[in-house]
XYZ file of C-alpha atoms in Angstrom:
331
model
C -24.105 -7.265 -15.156
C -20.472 -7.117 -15.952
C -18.311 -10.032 -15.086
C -14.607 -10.569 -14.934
C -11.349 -9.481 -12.669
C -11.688 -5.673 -11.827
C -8.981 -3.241 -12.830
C -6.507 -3.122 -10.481
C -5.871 0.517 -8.546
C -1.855 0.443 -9.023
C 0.166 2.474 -6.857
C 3.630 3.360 -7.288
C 4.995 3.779 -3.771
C 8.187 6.007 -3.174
C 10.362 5.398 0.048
C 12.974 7.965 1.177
C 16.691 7.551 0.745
C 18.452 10.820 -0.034
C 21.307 10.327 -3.573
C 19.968 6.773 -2.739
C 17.071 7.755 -4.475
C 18.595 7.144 -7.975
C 17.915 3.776 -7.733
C 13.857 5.214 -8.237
C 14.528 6.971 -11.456
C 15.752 2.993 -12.826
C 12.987 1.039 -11.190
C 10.531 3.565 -12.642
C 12.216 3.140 -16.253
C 11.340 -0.666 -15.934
C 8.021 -0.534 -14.811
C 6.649 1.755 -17.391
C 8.237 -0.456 -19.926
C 6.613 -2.741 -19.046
C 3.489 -1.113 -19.509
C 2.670 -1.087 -15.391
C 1.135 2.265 -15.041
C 0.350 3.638 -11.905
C -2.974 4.888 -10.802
C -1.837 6.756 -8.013
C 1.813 7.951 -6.766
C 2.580 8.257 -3.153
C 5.986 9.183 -2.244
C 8.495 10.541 1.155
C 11.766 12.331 0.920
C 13.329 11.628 -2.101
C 10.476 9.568 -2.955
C 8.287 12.746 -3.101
C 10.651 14.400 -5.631
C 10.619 11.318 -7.832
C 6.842 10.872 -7.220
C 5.912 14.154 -8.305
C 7.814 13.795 -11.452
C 6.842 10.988 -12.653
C 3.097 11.507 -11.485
C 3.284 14.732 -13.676
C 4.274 12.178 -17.029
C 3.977 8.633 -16.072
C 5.900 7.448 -19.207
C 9.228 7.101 -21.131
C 9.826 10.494 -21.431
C 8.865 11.802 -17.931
C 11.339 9.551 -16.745
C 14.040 11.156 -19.080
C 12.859 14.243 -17.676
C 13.496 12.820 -14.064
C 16.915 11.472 -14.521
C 17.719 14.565 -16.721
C 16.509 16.486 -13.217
C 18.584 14.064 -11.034
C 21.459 15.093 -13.130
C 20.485 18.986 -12.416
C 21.108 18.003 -8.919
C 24.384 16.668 -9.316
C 25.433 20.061 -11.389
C 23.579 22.633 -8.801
C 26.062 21.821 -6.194
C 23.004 22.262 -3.862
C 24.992 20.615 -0.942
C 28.150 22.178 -1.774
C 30.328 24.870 -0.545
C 33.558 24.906 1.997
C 33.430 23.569 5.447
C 34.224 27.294 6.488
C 30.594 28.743 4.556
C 28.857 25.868 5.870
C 30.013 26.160 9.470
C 29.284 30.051 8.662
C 25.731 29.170 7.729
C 25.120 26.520 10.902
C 26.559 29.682 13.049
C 23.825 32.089 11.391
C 20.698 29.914 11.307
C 21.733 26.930 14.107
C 19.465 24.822 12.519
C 21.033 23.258 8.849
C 23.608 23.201 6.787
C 22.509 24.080 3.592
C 19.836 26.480 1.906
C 17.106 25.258 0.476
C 17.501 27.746 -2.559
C 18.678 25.614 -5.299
C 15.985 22.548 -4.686
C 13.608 25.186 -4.585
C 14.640 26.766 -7.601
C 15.154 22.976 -9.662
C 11.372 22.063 -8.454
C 10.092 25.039 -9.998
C 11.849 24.647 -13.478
C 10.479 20.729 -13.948
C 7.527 20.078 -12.014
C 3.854 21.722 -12.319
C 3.068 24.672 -10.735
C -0.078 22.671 -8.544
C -0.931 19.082 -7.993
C -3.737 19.694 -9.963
C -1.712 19.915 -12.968
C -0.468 16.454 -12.320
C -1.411 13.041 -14.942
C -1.970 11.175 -12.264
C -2.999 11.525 -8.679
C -0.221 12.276 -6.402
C 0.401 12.216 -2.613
C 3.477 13.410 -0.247
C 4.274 13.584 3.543
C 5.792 15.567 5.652
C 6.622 16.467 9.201
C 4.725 18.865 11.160
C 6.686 19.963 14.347
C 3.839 21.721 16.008
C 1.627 19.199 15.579
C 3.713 16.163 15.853
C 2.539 14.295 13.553
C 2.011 13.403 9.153
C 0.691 15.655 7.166
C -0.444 14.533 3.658
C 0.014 17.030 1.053
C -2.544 16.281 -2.375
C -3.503 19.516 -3.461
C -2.479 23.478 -4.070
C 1.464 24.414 -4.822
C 3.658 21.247 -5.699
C 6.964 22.325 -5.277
C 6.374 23.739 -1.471
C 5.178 20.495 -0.385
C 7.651 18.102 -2.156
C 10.532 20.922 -0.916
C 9.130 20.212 2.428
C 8.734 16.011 2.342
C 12.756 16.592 1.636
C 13.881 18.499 4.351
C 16.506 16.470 6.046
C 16.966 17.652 9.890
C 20.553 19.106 10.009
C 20.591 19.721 6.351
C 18.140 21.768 4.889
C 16.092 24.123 6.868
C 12.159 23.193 7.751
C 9.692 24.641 5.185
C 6.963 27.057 6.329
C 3.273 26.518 4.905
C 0.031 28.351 5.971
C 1.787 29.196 9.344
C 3.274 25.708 9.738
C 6.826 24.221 9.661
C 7.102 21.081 8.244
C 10.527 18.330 7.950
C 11.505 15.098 6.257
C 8.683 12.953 5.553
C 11.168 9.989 6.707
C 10.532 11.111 10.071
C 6.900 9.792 10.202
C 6.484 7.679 6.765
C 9.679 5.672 5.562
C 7.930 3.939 2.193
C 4.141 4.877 2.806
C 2.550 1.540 2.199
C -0.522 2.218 4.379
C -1.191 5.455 2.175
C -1.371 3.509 -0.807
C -4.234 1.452 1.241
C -6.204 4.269 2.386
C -6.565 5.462 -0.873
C -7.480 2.185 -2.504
C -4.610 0.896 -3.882
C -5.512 -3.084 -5.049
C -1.937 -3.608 -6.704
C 1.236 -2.140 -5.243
C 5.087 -1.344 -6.181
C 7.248 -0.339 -3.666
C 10.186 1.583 -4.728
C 12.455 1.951 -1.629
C 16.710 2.679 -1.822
C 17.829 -1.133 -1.111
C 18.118 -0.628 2.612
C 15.357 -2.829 3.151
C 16.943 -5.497 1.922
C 19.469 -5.780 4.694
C 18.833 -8.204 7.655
C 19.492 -6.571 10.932
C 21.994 -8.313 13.251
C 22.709 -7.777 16.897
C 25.078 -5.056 17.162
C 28.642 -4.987 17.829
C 29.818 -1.503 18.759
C 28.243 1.552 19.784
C 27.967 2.863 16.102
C 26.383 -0.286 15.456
C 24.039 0.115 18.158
C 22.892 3.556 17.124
C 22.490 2.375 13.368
C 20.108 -0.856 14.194
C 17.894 1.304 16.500
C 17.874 4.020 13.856
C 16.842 1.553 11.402
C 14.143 -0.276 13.640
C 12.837 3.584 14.192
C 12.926 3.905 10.685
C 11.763 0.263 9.268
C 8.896 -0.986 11.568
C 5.599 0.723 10.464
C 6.725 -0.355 7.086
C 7.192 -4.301 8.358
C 4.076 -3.884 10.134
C 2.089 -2.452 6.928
C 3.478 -5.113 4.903
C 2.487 -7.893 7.466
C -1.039 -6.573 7.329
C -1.765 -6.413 3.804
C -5.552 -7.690 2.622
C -5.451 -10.874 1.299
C -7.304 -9.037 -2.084
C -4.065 -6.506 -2.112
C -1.625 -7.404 -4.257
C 2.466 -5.722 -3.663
C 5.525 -6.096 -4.740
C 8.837 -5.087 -3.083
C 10.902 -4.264 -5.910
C 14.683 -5.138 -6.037
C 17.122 -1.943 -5.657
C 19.636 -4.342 -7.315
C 22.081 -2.943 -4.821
C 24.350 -5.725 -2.644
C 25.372 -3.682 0.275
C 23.113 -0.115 0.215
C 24.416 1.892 3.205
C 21.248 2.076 6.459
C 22.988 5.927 6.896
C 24.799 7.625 4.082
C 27.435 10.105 5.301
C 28.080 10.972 1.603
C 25.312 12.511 1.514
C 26.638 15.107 -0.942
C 28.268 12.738 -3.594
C 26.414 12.034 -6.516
C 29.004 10.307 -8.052
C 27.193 7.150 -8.302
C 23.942 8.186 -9.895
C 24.173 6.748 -13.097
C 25.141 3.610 -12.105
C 22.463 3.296 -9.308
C 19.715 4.181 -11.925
C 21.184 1.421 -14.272
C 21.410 -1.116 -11.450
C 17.539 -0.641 -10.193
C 16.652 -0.458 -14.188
C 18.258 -4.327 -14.666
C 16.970 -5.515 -11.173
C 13.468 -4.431 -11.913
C 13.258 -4.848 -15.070
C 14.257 -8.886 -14.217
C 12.016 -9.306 -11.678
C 8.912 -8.085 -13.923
C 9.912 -10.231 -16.266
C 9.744 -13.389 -14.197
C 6.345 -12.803 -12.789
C 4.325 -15.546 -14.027
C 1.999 -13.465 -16.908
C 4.416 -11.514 -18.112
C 6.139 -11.675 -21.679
C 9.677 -11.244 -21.793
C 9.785 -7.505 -21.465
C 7.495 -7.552 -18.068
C 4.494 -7.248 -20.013
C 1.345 -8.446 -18.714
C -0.013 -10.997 -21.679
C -2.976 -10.641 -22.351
C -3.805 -14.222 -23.037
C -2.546 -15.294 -20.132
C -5.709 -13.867 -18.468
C -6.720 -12.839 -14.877
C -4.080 -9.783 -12.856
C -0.634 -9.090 -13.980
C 1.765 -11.210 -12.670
C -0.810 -13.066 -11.258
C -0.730 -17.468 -11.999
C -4.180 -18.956 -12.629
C -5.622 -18.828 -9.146
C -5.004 -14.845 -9.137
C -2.500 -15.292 -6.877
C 0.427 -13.238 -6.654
C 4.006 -15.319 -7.126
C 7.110 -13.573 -6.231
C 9.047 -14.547 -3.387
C 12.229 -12.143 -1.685
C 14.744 -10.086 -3.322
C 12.722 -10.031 -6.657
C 12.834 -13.574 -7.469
C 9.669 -15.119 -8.648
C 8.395 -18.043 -5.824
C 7.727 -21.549 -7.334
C 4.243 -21.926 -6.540
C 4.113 -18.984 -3.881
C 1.321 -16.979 -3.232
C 2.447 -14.236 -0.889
C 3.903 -10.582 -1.322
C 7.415 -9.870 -2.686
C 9.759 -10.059 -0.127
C 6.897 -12.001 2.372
C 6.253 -15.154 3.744
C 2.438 -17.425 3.128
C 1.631 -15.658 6.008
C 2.518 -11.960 5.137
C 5.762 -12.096 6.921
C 8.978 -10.510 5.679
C 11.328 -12.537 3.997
C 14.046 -13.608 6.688
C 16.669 -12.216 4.357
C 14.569 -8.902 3.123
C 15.266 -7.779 6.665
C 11.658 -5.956 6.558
């Protein structure tokens, strides 16, 4: 009869997060370092670009091949063009800004042609306006459903499959944690774009006012997800290793900062693996150490908020004994 700790079912889980998203392509780098290789990839928005690429090579090189894509982005000058063309286009269509040509065209050069030409199981949401409601894309043509997880309202126009029009997975899945737990997922990485880690304050202001209710919209199935975890469920809320990420980015077309957001989620992550107790110095589990990955000798899992490893903790990243957020994760 065999005996000793199952295998855990990782999952990498992708939040949304528009240029944000760079901060993915560096947390990604660190965990497959460190030898933490997912089982499963579910991703939103952004998430689901990054998710499908690294689900198609979860290694080293896919992630060269994902920053190398990110950088594709920033030279497509897919949100570009004169305030003049763009108020042209929003006259024509009424419904976005921009066409969805060039992502179209980038998702077809570097990711399979199916999701059954993925490494590793993959997973991505969208929006369905007639039905109101998720709709989990896992199988048939890749780059139609991860086109479709990123269509920002406003922005890009929604994306018609089998007779259905689908927008931002945002809408209805921020950083699908609960996915990840349908499917089975036993040990779990959240990637999200550092927005999480702001504590919400009363607001001040009417712009204030309309960012904190955004945010609640946007934030609370994830809180309440991470409040309900299984005790047997392992997750960790990585650190974005950003100090003041933006809750709405009006620069939505600058990708400036890419480089430097991949390098800052790289260090972050790549710190906080390290200082799980198990781990070597690279964020290795050791194998003599015995038992889960960045588990201590009960199997418990020690980290406590923002990435830093708990003294004697046994809760979630970024949670409380109890399963409650961190007071200064803000959710």
């Amino acid at each position: 009869m065999p005996t000793g700790t199952p295998t855990p079912r990782v999952a990498f889980v992708l939040g949304g997060g528009g240029v944000l998203g760079a901060t993915q392509v560096g947390m990604l780098r660190a965990l497959l370092e460190a030898g933490r290789r997912p089982s499963m990839v579910v991703g939103t928005s952004v998430g689901a670009l990054n998710g499908a690429a690294i689900a198609a090579d979860p290694s080293a090189h896919g992630v060269e091949v994902l920053a190398a894509l990110w950088t594709a982005l920033s030279d497509s000058g897919m949100f570009s063009g004169s305030l003049l063309s763009q108020a042209g286009r929003l006259a024509r269509h009424r419904t976005h800004l921009h066409s969805a040509a060039p992502l179209r065209r980038l998702l077809g050069e570097n990711l399979p042609e199916r999701f059954e030409d993925l490494a590793v199981p993959f997973q991505c949401v969208a929006a369905s306006i007639e039905r109101a409601t998720a709709h989990w894309f896992s199988t048939g043509p890749l780059a139609d459903a991860v086109l479709a997880s990123c269509a920002v309202p406003g922005l890009l126009p929604p994306v018609e499959i089998g007779g259905e029009h689908f927008l931002d997975g945002g809408l209805v899945h921020s950083i699908p944690v609960g996915r990840a737990l349908a499917l089975g997922a036993t040990e779990i990485y959240v990637l999200h774009v550092g927005r999480i880690e702001r504590p919400l304050v009363p607001p001040k202001s009417p712009w204030d006012l309309g960012l904190v209710a955004f945010e609640i919209a946007r934030r609370h199935r994830f809180v309440e997800e991470m409040s309900t975890l299984p005790p047997e469920v392992r997750a960790h809320v990585l650190p974005s290793g950003e100090d003041n990420a933006p809750l709405i980015s009006l620069r939505y077309r600058s990708t400036a900062d890419v480089a430097s957001r991949v390098e800052r989620g790289y260090q972050a992550t790549a710190a906080y693996l390290a200082g799980l107790p198990g781990a070597d110095a690279g964020g290795r589990p050791d194998a003599d150490a015995g038992g889960l990955p960045g588990a201590d000798a009960g199997g418990r899992r020690a980290a406590g908020a923002n990435g830093r490893p708990a003294s004697g903790a046994g809760g979630r990243s970024g949670a409380d004994n109890a399963g409650r957020p961190a007071a200064d994760e803000g959710g």
